[in-house]
PDB file of C-alpha atoms and ligand atoms in Angstrom:
ATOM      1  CA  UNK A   1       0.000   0.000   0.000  1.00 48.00           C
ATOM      2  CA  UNK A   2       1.380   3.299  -0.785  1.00 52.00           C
ATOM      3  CA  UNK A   3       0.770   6.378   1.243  1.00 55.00           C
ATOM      4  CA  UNK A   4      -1.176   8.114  -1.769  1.00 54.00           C
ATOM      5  CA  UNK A   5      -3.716   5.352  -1.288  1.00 55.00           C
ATOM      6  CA  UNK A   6      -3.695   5.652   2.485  1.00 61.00           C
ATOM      7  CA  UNK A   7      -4.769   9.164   1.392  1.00 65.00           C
ATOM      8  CA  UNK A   8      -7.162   9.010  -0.752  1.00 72.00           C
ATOM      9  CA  UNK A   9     -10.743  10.874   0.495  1.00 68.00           C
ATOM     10  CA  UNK A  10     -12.445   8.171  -0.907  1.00 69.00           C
ATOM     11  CA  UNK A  11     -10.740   5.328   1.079  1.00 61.00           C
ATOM     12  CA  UNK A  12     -11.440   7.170   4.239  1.00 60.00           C
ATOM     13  CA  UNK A  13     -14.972   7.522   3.653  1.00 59.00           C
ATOM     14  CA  UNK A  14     -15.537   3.822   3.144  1.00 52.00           C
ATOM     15  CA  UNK A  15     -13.452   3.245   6.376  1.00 54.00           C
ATOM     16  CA  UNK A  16     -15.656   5.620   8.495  1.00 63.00           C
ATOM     17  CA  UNK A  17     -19.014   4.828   6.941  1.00 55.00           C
ATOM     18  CA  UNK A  18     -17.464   0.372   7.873  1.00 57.00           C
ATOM     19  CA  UNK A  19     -16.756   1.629  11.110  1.00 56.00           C
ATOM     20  CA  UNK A  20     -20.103   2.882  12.141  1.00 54.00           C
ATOM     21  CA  UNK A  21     -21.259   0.176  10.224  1.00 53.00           C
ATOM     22  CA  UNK A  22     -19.938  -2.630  12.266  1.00 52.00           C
ATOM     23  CA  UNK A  23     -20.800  -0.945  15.522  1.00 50.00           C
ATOM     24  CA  UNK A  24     -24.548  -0.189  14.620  1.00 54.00           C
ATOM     25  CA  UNK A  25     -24.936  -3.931  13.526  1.00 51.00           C
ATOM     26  CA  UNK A  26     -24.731  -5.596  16.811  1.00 53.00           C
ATOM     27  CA  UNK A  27     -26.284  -2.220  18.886  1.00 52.00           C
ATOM     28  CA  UNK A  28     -29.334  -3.468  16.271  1.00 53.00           C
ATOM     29  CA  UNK A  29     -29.616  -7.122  16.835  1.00 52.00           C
ATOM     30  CA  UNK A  30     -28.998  -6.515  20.822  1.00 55.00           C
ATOM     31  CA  UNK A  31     -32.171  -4.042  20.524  1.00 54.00           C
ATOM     32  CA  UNK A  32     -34.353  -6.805  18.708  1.00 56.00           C
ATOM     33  CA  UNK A  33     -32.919  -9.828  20.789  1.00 62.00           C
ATOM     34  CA  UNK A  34     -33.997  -7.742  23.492  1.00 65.00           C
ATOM     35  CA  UNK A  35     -38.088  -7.155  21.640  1.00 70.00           C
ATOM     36  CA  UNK A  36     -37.403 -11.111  20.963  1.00 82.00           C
ATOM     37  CA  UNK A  37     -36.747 -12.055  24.713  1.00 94.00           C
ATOM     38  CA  UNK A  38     -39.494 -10.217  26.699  1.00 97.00           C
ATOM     39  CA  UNK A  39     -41.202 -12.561  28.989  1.00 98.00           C
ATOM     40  CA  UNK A  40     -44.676 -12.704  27.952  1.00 97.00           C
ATOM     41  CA  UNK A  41     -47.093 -11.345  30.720  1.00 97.00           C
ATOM     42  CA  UNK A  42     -49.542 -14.431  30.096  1.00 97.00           C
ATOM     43  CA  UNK A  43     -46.398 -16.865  30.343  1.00 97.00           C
ATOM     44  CA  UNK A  44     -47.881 -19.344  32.775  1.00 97.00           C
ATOM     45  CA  UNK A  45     -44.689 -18.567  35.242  1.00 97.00           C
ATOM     46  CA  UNK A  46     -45.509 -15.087  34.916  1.00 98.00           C
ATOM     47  CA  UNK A  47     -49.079 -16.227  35.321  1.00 98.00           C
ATOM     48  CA  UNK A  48     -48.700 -17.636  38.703  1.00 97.00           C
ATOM     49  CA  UNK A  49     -46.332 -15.220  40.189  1.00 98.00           C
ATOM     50  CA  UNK A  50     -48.354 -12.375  39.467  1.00 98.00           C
ATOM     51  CA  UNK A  51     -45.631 -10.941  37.035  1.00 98.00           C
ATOM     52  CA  UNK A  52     -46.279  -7.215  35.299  1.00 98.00           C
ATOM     53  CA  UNK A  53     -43.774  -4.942  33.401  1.00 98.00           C
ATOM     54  CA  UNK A  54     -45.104  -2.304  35.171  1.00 98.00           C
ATOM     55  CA  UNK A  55     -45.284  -2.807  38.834  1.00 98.00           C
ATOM     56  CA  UNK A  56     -47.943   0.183  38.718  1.00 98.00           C
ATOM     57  CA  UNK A  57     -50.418  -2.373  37.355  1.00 98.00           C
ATOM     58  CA  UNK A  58     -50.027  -4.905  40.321  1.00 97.00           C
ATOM     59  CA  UNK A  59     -53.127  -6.353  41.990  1.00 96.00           C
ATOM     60  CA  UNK A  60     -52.375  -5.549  45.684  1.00 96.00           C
ATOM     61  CA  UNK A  61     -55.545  -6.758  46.981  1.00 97.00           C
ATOM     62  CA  UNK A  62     -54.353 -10.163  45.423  1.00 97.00           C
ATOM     63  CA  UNK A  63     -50.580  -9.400  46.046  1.00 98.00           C
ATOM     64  CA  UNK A  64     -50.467  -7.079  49.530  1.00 97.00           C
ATOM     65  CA  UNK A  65     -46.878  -7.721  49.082  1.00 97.00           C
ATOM     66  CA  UNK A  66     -46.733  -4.994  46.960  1.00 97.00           C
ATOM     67  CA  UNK A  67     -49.366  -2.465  48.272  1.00 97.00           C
ATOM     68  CA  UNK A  68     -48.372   0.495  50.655  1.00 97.00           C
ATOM     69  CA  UNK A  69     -45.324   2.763  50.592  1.00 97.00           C
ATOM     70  CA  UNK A  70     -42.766   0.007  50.959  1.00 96.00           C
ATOM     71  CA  UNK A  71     -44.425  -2.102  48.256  1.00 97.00           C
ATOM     72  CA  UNK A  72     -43.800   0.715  45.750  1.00 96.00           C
ATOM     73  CA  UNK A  73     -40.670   0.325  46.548  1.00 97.00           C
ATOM     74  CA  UNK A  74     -40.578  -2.862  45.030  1.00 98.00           C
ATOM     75  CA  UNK A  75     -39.397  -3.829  41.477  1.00 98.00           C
ATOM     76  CA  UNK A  76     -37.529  -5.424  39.309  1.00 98.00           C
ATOM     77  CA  UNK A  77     -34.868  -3.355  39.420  1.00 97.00           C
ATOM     78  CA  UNK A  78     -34.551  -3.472  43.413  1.00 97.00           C
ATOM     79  CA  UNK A  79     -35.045  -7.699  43.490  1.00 98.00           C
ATOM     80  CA  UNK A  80     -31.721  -9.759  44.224  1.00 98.00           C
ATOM     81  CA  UNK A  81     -32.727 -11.771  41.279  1.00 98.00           C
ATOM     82  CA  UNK A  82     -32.690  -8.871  38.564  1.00 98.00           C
ATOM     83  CA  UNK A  83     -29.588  -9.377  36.530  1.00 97.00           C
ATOM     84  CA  UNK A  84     -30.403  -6.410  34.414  1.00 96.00           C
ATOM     85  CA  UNK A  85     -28.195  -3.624  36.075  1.00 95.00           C
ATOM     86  CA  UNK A  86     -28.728  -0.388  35.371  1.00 95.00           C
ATOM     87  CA  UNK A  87     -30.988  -1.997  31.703  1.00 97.00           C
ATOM     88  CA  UNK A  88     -34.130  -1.483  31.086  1.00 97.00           C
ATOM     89  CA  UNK A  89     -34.619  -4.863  30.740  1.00 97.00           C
ATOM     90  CA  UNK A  90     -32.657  -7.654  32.081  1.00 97.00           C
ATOM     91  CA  UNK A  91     -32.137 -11.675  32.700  1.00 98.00           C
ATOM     92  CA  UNK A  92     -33.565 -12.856  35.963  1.00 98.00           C
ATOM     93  CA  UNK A  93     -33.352 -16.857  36.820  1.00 97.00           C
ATOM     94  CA  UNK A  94     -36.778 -17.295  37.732  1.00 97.00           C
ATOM     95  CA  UNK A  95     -37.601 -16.900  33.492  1.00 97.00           C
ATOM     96  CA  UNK A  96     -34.781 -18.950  32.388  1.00 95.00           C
ATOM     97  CA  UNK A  97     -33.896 -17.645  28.732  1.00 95.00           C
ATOM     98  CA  UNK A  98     -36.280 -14.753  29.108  1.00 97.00           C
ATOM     99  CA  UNK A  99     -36.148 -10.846  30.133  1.00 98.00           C
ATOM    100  CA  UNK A 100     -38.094  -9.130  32.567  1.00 98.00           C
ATOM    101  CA  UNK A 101     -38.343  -5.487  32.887  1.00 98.00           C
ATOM    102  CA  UNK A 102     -36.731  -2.865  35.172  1.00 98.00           C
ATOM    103  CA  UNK A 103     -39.494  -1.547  36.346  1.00 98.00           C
ATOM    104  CA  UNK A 104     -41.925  -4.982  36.719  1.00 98.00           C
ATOM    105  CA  UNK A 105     -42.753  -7.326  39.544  1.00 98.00           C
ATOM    106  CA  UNK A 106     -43.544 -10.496  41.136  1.00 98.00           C
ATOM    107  CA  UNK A 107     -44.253 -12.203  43.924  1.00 98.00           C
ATOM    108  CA  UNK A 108     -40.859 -13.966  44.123  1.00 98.00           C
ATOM    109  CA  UNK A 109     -39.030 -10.322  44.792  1.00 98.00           C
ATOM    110  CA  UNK A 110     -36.638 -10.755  46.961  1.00 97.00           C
ATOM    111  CA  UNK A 111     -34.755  -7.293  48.207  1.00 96.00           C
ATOM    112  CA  UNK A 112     -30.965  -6.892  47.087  1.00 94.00           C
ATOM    113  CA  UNK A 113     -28.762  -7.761  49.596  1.00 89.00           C
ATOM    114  CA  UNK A 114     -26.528  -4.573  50.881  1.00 77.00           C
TER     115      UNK A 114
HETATM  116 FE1  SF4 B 201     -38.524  -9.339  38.906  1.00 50.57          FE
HETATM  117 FE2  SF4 B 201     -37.340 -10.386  41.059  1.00 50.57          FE
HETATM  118 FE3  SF4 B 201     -39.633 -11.404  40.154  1.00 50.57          FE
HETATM  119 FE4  SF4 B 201     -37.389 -11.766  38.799  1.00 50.57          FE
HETATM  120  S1  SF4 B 201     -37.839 -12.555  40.868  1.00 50.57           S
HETATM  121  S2  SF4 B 201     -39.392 -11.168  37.947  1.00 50.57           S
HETATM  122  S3  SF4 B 201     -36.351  -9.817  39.121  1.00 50.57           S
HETATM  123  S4  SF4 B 201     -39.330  -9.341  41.010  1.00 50.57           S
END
């Protein structure tokens, strides 16, 4: 390769435009695998653990385990189980192979240690 070629406008652009090519490709499929993965609400697990995506939408007269001020407090995103971090959605062992959401619930919620 010759520095002229190492140059050339032309060769850049294709470089830049691969570039943001190869990092939008797997931003992409980690968006959809995400869509793919959602546990489904009417999952029979889900089903008999009372699981929503939004915690909001809990039954507390059938789950008091999540009715007054320190049953708001409870999601998802505050259960030892959530694997999800700081995600919107994450793993969580209780729907092997599945994602629950940051901001759901159910009646296995266990609070974080620390
Ligand atoms: Fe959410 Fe915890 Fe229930 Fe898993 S066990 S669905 S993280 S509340």
């Amino acid at each position: 390769m010759t520095d002229s070629s190492r140059n050339d406008p032309g060769r850049r652009h294709f470089l830049k435009l691969a570039s943001g090519a190869v990092l939008a490709i797997p931003l992409a499929n980690r968006v959809a695998h995400a869509e793919d993965n959602k546990v489904a609400e009417d999952d029979p697990t889900a089903v008999a653990l009372g699981y929503k995506h939004d915690a909001t939408t809990v039954d507390t007269s059938v789950y008091p385990a999540r009715a007054g001020e320190d049953g708001a407090k409870k999601v998802c995103k505050s259960c030892q189980l959530y694997m999800g971090g700081e995600e919107a959605w994450g793993a969580c062992p209780i729907f092997a192979g599945k994602l629950v959401s940051a901001n759901g619930w159910c009646n296995s919620w266990v609070a974080k240690a620390g």
